[in-house]
Each structure stands twice: as structure tokens, then as C-alpha cells.
XYZ file of C-alpha atoms in Angstrom:
382
model
C -0.104 0.134 -0.078
C 0.801 3.571 -0.703
C 2.193 5.565 2.485
C 0.478 8.887 1.145
C -2.547 10.310 2.906
C -5.766 9.425 1.256
C -7.052 12.447 -0.113
C -10.678 12.419 -1.263
C -11.636 13.462 -4.908
C -14.787 13.560 -6.611
C -13.206 11.993 -9.744
C -11.140 8.863 -9.518
C -9.388 6.782 -12.565
C -9.064 3.330 -11.423
C -6.347 1.548 -13.378
C -6.027 -2.369 -13.682
C -2.444 -2.830 -14.112
C -3.106 -6.778 -14.774
C -4.995 -5.835 -17.730
C -2.219 -3.544 -18.962
C -0.015 -6.753 -18.423
C -2.354 -8.811 -20.309
C -2.624 -6.483 -23.192
C 0.944 -6.565 -23.438
C 1.047 -10.209 -23.565
C -1.516 -10.377 -25.966
C 0.512 -7.930 -28.428
C 3.760 -9.990 -27.671
C 2.195 -13.086 -29.252
C 0.867 -11.319 -31.976
C 4.427 -9.843 -32.527
C 6.167 -13.152 -32.500
C 8.573 -14.126 -33.838
C 9.661 -10.424 -33.601
C 9.261 -8.543 -30.194
C 6.714 -6.333 -28.785
C 8.083 -2.894 -27.161
C 6.022 -0.783 -25.170
C 5.509 2.984 -25.792
C 5.019 4.849 -22.243
C 5.045 8.378 -23.594
C 2.821 11.253 -21.918
C 3.112 9.464 -18.578
C 2.098 6.135 -20.120
C -0.755 7.808 -21.868
C -1.959 9.634 -18.715
C -2.149 6.526 -16.481
C 1.279 6.886 -14.670
C 4.660 5.945 -15.917
C 5.765 5.257 -12.310
C 3.198 2.190 -12.042
C 2.873 1.396 -15.785
C 6.529 0.970 -16.352
C 7.283 -1.505 -13.777
C 3.965 -3.287 -14.389
C 5.112 -3.712 -18.173
C 8.368 -4.803 -17.261
C 6.844 -7.389 -14.833
C 4.955 -8.708 -18.034
C 8.112 -8.961 -19.867
C 8.381 -5.959 -21.877
C 11.937 -5.194 -22.194
C 12.060 -2.255 -24.765
C 10.180 1.263 -24.043
C 9.691 4.041 -26.095
C 9.159 7.616 -24.741
C 8.899 10.948 -26.833
C 11.367 13.461 -25.166
C 14.434 13.617 -23.115
C 12.862 14.529 -19.633
C 10.268 11.385 -20.330
C 13.423 9.129 -20.778
C 14.985 10.367 -17.626
C 11.678 9.559 -15.734
C 11.445 6.326 -17.437
C 15.312 5.339 -16.329
C 14.148 6.208 -12.691
C 11.118 3.746 -12.655
C 12.743 1.141 -15.014
C 15.646 -1.389 -13.932
C 18.801 -0.291 -15.454
C 18.881 -3.351 -18.139
C 15.456 -1.700 -19.733
C 16.080 -0.439 -23.251
C 14.479 3.018 -23.721
C 14.211 4.982 -26.970
C 13.454 8.520 -27.198
C 11.141 8.836 -30.325
C 11.568 12.546 -30.985
C 15.494 12.372 -31.050
C 18.059 14.717 -30.168
C 16.270 17.983 -28.813
C 18.064 21.084 -30.041
C 18.727 22.442 -26.830
C 19.730 19.300 -25.024
C 23.316 18.082 -24.657
C 23.584 14.574 -26.559
C 25.763 13.520 -23.471
C 22.493 13.423 -21.489
C 21.116 10.905 -23.423
C 24.287 8.439 -23.379
C 24.690 9.168 -19.798
C 21.332 7.902 -18.738
C 21.488 4.820 -21.594
C 18.590 6.967 -23.656
C 18.702 5.954 -27.357
C 17.610 8.789 -29.536
C 15.915 8.394 -32.735
C 17.958 10.135 -34.990
C 16.133 11.908 -37.876
C 18.216 14.204 -39.502
C 21.516 14.862 -40.621
C 21.980 17.468 -38.229
C 21.340 14.979 -35.310
C 23.461 12.347 -36.847
C 26.383 14.857 -36.881
C 25.982 15.724 -33.161
C 25.635 11.972 -32.030
C 28.921 11.063 -33.857
C 30.870 14.060 -32.498
C 29.640 12.794 -28.895
C 31.159 9.424 -30.075
C 34.237 10.994 -31.224
C 34.732 13.106 -28.017
C 34.183 10.159 -25.645
C 36.030 7.463 -27.917
C 32.945 5.162 -28.135
C 29.659 4.831 -29.479
C 26.219 4.801 -27.942
C 23.145 3.062 -29.164
C 20.591 4.870 -31.289
C 17.790 4.611 -33.790
C 17.621 5.653 -37.303
C 14.172 7.279 -38.177
C 13.126 7.222 -41.741
C 9.872 9.421 -42.638
C 7.858 7.353 -45.211
C 5.157 9.371 -45.258
C 4.145 11.211 -42.043
C 6.155 14.517 -43.154
C 6.738 15.160 -39.222
C 10.340 13.823 -37.952
C 12.922 11.268 -39.690
C 15.049 11.578 -42.562
C 13.112 12.912 -45.467
C 14.394 10.004 -48.063
C 16.237 6.776 -48.026
C 18.752 9.038 -50.167
C 19.244 11.408 -47.210
C 19.742 8.715 -44.800
C 22.381 6.848 -46.857
C 24.225 10.282 -47.625
C 24.459 11.275 -44.048
C 25.369 7.344 -43.078
C 28.145 7.582 -45.434
C 29.642 10.672 -43.881
C 29.325 9.752 -40.354
C 27.529 6.613 -39.889
C 30.051 4.354 -38.456
C 30.270 6.453 -35.525
C 26.860 6.284 -34.228
C 26.154 2.823 -32.923
C 22.756 2.499 -34.586
C 20.847 -0.624 -33.653
C 17.395 0.101 -34.762
C 15.655 1.434 -37.963
C 12.164 2.829 -37.588
C 9.376 4.612 -39.465
C 5.980 5.593 -38.437
C 2.469 4.661 -39.934
C 0.176 7.444 -41.121
C -3.156 5.678 -41.445
C -2.619 2.037 -40.137
C -6.234 2.319 -38.147
C -7.748 2.535 -41.793
C -6.693 -0.890 -43.150
C -7.783 0.229 -47.013
C -5.711 3.224 -47.120
C -3.169 2.662 -49.837
C -0.621 4.873 -48.067
C -0.024 1.580 -45.727
C 1.190 -0.402 -48.386
C 3.095 2.813 -49.792
C 4.723 2.963 -46.669
C 5.675 -0.663 -46.399
C 7.229 -0.573 -49.541
C 9.449 2.334 -48.699
C 10.366 0.687 -45.432
C 11.275 -2.375 -47.133
C 13.623 -0.351 -49.194
C 15.393 0.809 -46.564
C 15.510 -2.455 -44.824
C 17.482 -3.832 -47.887
C 19.783 -0.774 -47.675
C 20.644 -1.566 -44.054
C 20.093 -5.493 -43.833
C 21.958 -5.463 -40.626
C 19.708 -3.016 -38.582
C 16.648 -4.553 -36.603
C 13.447 -3.017 -37.976
C 10.570 -1.239 -36.248
C 7.405 0.007 -38.199
C 4.071 -1.325 -36.529
C 2.487 0.932 -33.962
C -0.560 -0.814 -32.379
C -3.049 -0.855 -35.514
C 0.162 -1.596 -37.601
C -0.059 -4.761 -35.505
C -3.275 -5.708 -36.888
C -2.721 -5.000 -40.695
C -3.239 -8.031 -42.849
C 0.480 -7.462 -44.302
C 1.676 -7.846 -40.821
C 4.278 -5.455 -40.836
C 5.824 -5.914 -37.337
C 9.521 -6.833 -38.727
C 11.550 -7.134 -35.571
C 9.980 -4.976 -32.905
C 6.399 -3.334 -32.707
C 5.849 -0.285 -30.862
C 2.259 -0.381 -29.479
C 0.935 2.289 -27.432
C -2.760 3.229 -27.262
C -3.691 -0.641 -27.258
C -1.698 -1.243 -24.330
C -3.870 1.206 -22.256
C -7.247 -0.360 -23.688
C -7.725 1.582 -26.823
C -9.045 -0.372 -29.766
C -6.267 -0.577 -32.550
C -9.148 -2.047 -35.043
C -11.626 0.663 -34.981
C -13.963 -0.966 -37.472
C -14.109 -3.990 -35.515
C -14.657 -5.322 -31.967
C -12.178 -4.069 -29.654
C -9.639 -7.047 -28.827
C -7.831 -5.164 -25.819
C -9.027 -5.194 -22.080
C -10.173 -1.920 -20.787
C -7.215 -0.634 -18.091
C -8.594 2.594 -16.945
C -12.165 3.728 -15.665
C -13.109 6.970 -15.047
C -15.881 7.430 -12.380
C -17.229 10.916 -11.085
C -19.364 11.927 -8.356
C -22.838 13.498 -8.514
C -23.138 16.832 -6.915
C -26.553 17.876 -7.183
C -29.762 16.998 -8.971
C -32.757 19.376 -10.162
C -35.827 18.988 -12.250
C -36.345 21.351 -15.117
C -39.492 22.041 -17.211
C -39.771 21.494 -21.025
C -38.460 24.451 -23.022
C -35.614 25.171 -20.434
C -32.057 25.158 -21.401
C -28.847 23.635 -19.796
C -25.261 24.879 -19.564
C -23.290 27.898 -21.241
C -24.760 29.386 -24.168
C -28.300 27.587 -23.899
C -27.041 24.857 -26.408
C -29.231 22.259 -25.387
C -33.153 22.546 -24.624
C -35.203 20.072 -22.536
C -37.895 18.512 -24.814
C -39.833 17.156 -21.833
C -39.870 17.539 -17.807
C -36.427 16.399 -17.064
C -34.183 15.535 -14.120
C -30.429 16.612 -14.336
C -27.536 15.284 -12.548
C -24.734 17.861 -12.226
C -21.367 15.917 -12.034
C -17.944 17.299 -10.554
C -15.681 17.001 -13.857
C -15.245 19.293 -16.381
C -12.908 20.618 -19.039
C -10.121 21.383 -16.686
C -10.243 17.594 -15.633
C -9.771 16.790 -19.439
C -13.428 16.309 -20.397
C -14.149 17.355 -23.878
C -16.068 20.790 -23.793
C -18.361 19.122 -26.623
C -19.048 16.079 -25.025
C -22.661 16.920 -24.044
C -25.429 17.011 -26.438
C -26.810 19.885 -28.012
C -30.039 20.540 -29.642
C -28.024 20.034 -32.951
C -25.931 16.966 -32.362
C -26.034 14.221 -29.658
C -23.264 13.745 -26.801
C -21.207 11.247 -24.987
C -23.230 8.623 -22.626
C -22.032 7.787 -19.456
C -23.466 5.143 -17.091
C -25.103 5.444 -13.655
C -26.904 2.603 -11.497
C -26.236 0.338 -14.685
C -27.896 2.653 -17.272
C -26.466 4.875 -19.947
C -27.343 8.636 -19.604
C -26.619 11.096 -21.872
C -24.349 14.174 -21.353
C -26.190 17.625 -22.145
C -25.256 21.043 -22.341
C -21.656 22.481 -22.778
C -19.137 21.163 -20.141
C -17.850 23.906 -18.214
C -14.626 24.452 -16.366
C -15.301 21.834 -13.305
C -18.566 20.663 -13.783
C -20.955 18.675 -16.351
C -24.481 17.670 -16.490
C -26.385 14.155 -17.210
C -29.943 13.813 -18.040
C -31.074 11.050 -15.332
C -34.747 11.402 -16.082
C -35.230 7.678 -16.742
C -33.608 6.610 -13.854
C -35.278 6.069 -10.349
C -34.774 9.219 -8.029
C -33.176 7.139 -5.612
C -30.449 5.773 -8.051
C -29.283 9.127 -8.846
C -28.530 11.151 -5.991
C -25.321 13.382 -4.566
C -22.444 11.202 -3.895
C -23.574 8.373 -6.704
C -20.622 7.805 -8.942
C -21.205 7.667 -12.846
C -18.776 5.638 -15.108
C -17.592 7.981 -18.034
C -15.677 5.181 -19.740
C -14.353 1.466 -18.633
C -15.774 -1.787 -18.488
C -19.398 -0.186 -18.862
C -18.705 2.587 -21.606
C -15.986 1.950 -24.488
C -13.359 4.327 -24.097
C -13.327 4.844 -28.110
C -17.218 5.117 -27.857
C -17.174 7.908 -25.320
C -14.393 9.838 -27.089
C -15.995 9.652 -30.641
C -19.263 10.824 -28.894
C -17.554 13.586 -27.321
C -15.972 14.627 -30.789
C -12.602 13.438 -30.223
C -10.337 10.464 -29.994
C -9.619 8.090 -27.107
C -5.901 9.368 -27.208
C -6.553 12.624 -26.204
C -9.229 11.579 -23.384
C -6.440 9.439 -22.026
C -3.482 11.693 -22.040
C -5.926 14.536 -20.956
C -6.777 13.136 -17.750
C -6.662 15.808 -15.130
C -4.457 16.197 -11.821
C -7.432 16.619 -9.770
C -8.660 12.921 -10.289
C -7.469 10.430 -7.761
C -5.731 7.701 -9.367
C -5.998 4.105 -7.909
C -4.178 1.207 -8.753
C -4.933 -2.447 -8.435
C -3.230 -5.808 -9.290
C -6.358 -8.688 -8.486
C -3.536 -11.128 -8.979
C -1.126 -9.865 -6.345
C -4.174 -8.437 -4.099
C -2.630 -5.054 -4.096
C -4.213 -1.876 -4.218
C -2.606 1.741 -4.341
C -3.886 5.175 -4.357
C -2.058 7.949 -5.690
């Protein structure tokens, strides 16, 4: 148990570390005979790197990916020294390359300038440190802009950089029929042929489920680990990891024709009972999660029944229509599930006008985090 004092909070994110581990194991089996890493950037997609990292390590993950140097330093604190940690954003301009090497962090090098800085570090220290080579195959975001550019930079200083991974990133893997997937695989295959001795990594969560199975040597699942659906057009094969519950503060009746929320965006079509819940956009709730007169919104579960959010979410509050529930089922203190086992994360996000990635990574600091592992009979609060 945690030694930290219990701090009550109207919102709680309950995190099932066993489900997280099971999701990684499922993906690891799918990656075979290659390996599966684990992407733990953005504080492990909002659920807490300090707990998620060790849980994934215990499940068998040995290769981890973060976005920034600061995240890499945090991951190094929470993971065993044997853990391999890649920094996807590469060598940050204002960072000292020695900070990466000193902490055994492997930058994903994506430009000639980064390659030069990394090779200069090797020259100063008389030895190389591992890194990845990042080739852009269509994202137009990070990475060498072409195989020719990568080969040219490697010809000038490649021997000194100690690269141990070749990687790229899918643009549209969640849409299996998008032709850009095949185009990217072809470009990446050409790069693999140019650097046959380097292990290769292309597949993100959705990429692992493409028919072409472009997993290669190392997959990089992120969202799917945390319960997100890597196959949006089909049933979610992953277990839910995070469950968000929020307490009701107050209920009231309004008459047909009255409105709810800022700018009077939702109008009651009947006499309605509304429940005000203690979460708003300051807690990461999408402002457009509630229904308006022009569109439906997200649905949450109270007392086992789905109830629509209505009106615009405000900074600290949102409102649900609980007219169809017995009055005693939706009173002050009763908790509503926003997503989890009863409400699919991606369903909640899409009805809110956003994506599950944003919902997870935007979970506010005012929510209490509660971690549990039924297998170990442990429960921790943070």
C-alpha cells in the first residue's frame, strides 16, 4: 500500500495493472517471432509511468519508447537499468547529447544535423552509444526525408553513431484499406534492404493488426496497451485498463423548453431531471461531450443505465440527463462511469468529438488515481 495520505476526490481513475500486463502479453504473442516493445510516452498515456512502467516490465517488456528527453529520464528512474529506452523525438536542439548517453537513452535520430551531433559525441568520448535511425515514409513530421538523405548522412558519419534500430511511423494504420499503408511498407522495405544488419520497427498498435503484418523485428504498441481499440472498424481485442468515475453533486428538475449549460445549447424536450457531476474541461473532459440541440453527445453509465451528457461542459462541472432513472438511483454522491468496462473508451471519445488518445492523455490532476492488481491482491492510491 502507498504511504501517502488518502485525499478524497470527486473523480477517480481506477487502473487495472493486470489488464495492462495482459494487453502487452497479447500483443507480444501477435508480434512473434518478432518482439513487442511498449510505448510509455505522455506519462504512459495518462495512467502514470511510475506504475505502468514496472507493470509492463514484470509482464516481460524489455524495450520502451518515450517522446522526450525528460520522459526518458523519468523512465530510467522507474525501470530497471537493463531496460532499453528509445526517445522518439530524437536529439532535442537545446539538449546535450551526453545526457542521452549518460542515462543510456537511445535517440531516434532523424536528420543529418542530429546524426552529426551524435557522431561528435562518440568522437569526444571515444566510443559509440546505441541509437535508432528514423526514416520518414510519409508522415512528414520527423525523420530523414528520404532513403537517399539517410544513406548520404550515414556515408559521412554513420560508422560512429552505433545505430541498432531502423524505424518509421505509419500514417494511417487504423484504416486498413488506405493505400498509403502499402506505400509506406514498400518504402520501409527498401530501407531495410539498404541496412540489412539493423533490426526494423514500423508497426504501431494498429499497424500490428494490418493484414500485411509489418511487425518486422520490433513492434511499438502504445494506445492498445492502455485499452484503446487498434481496430476501430471491429470489436476491440484489448482489455479496458482505465475506468473514470465521477460523483454527482446535485440534481434538479427542469421544465420542457428550459435550457442547460453555457450559451443555452441544449433544450429540454420534456420535464427532465438533471444531475450535475464534479468534472469539467479542467479535468480533461472534452467541452463538446454534452449533447446540444443540434447533435447528440457522449453517454455515461449511472446505476447500470446509460445516460446522456447534455449542454456544454464547463471548467469544473458537466451535466447528465437522468430522467429515466429512479430518483434514488442518481442522487448526490452516486458515481457515474464515463469510460471503462461499461462504457467503451473509444465510444465515449467519438461521441465527445475527439479520440481516445486525447481523453486518456488529458486526464486531469484533480482525479485520484487508484491502481490495483487482483493477481497480487494489491491496491495503491496516488
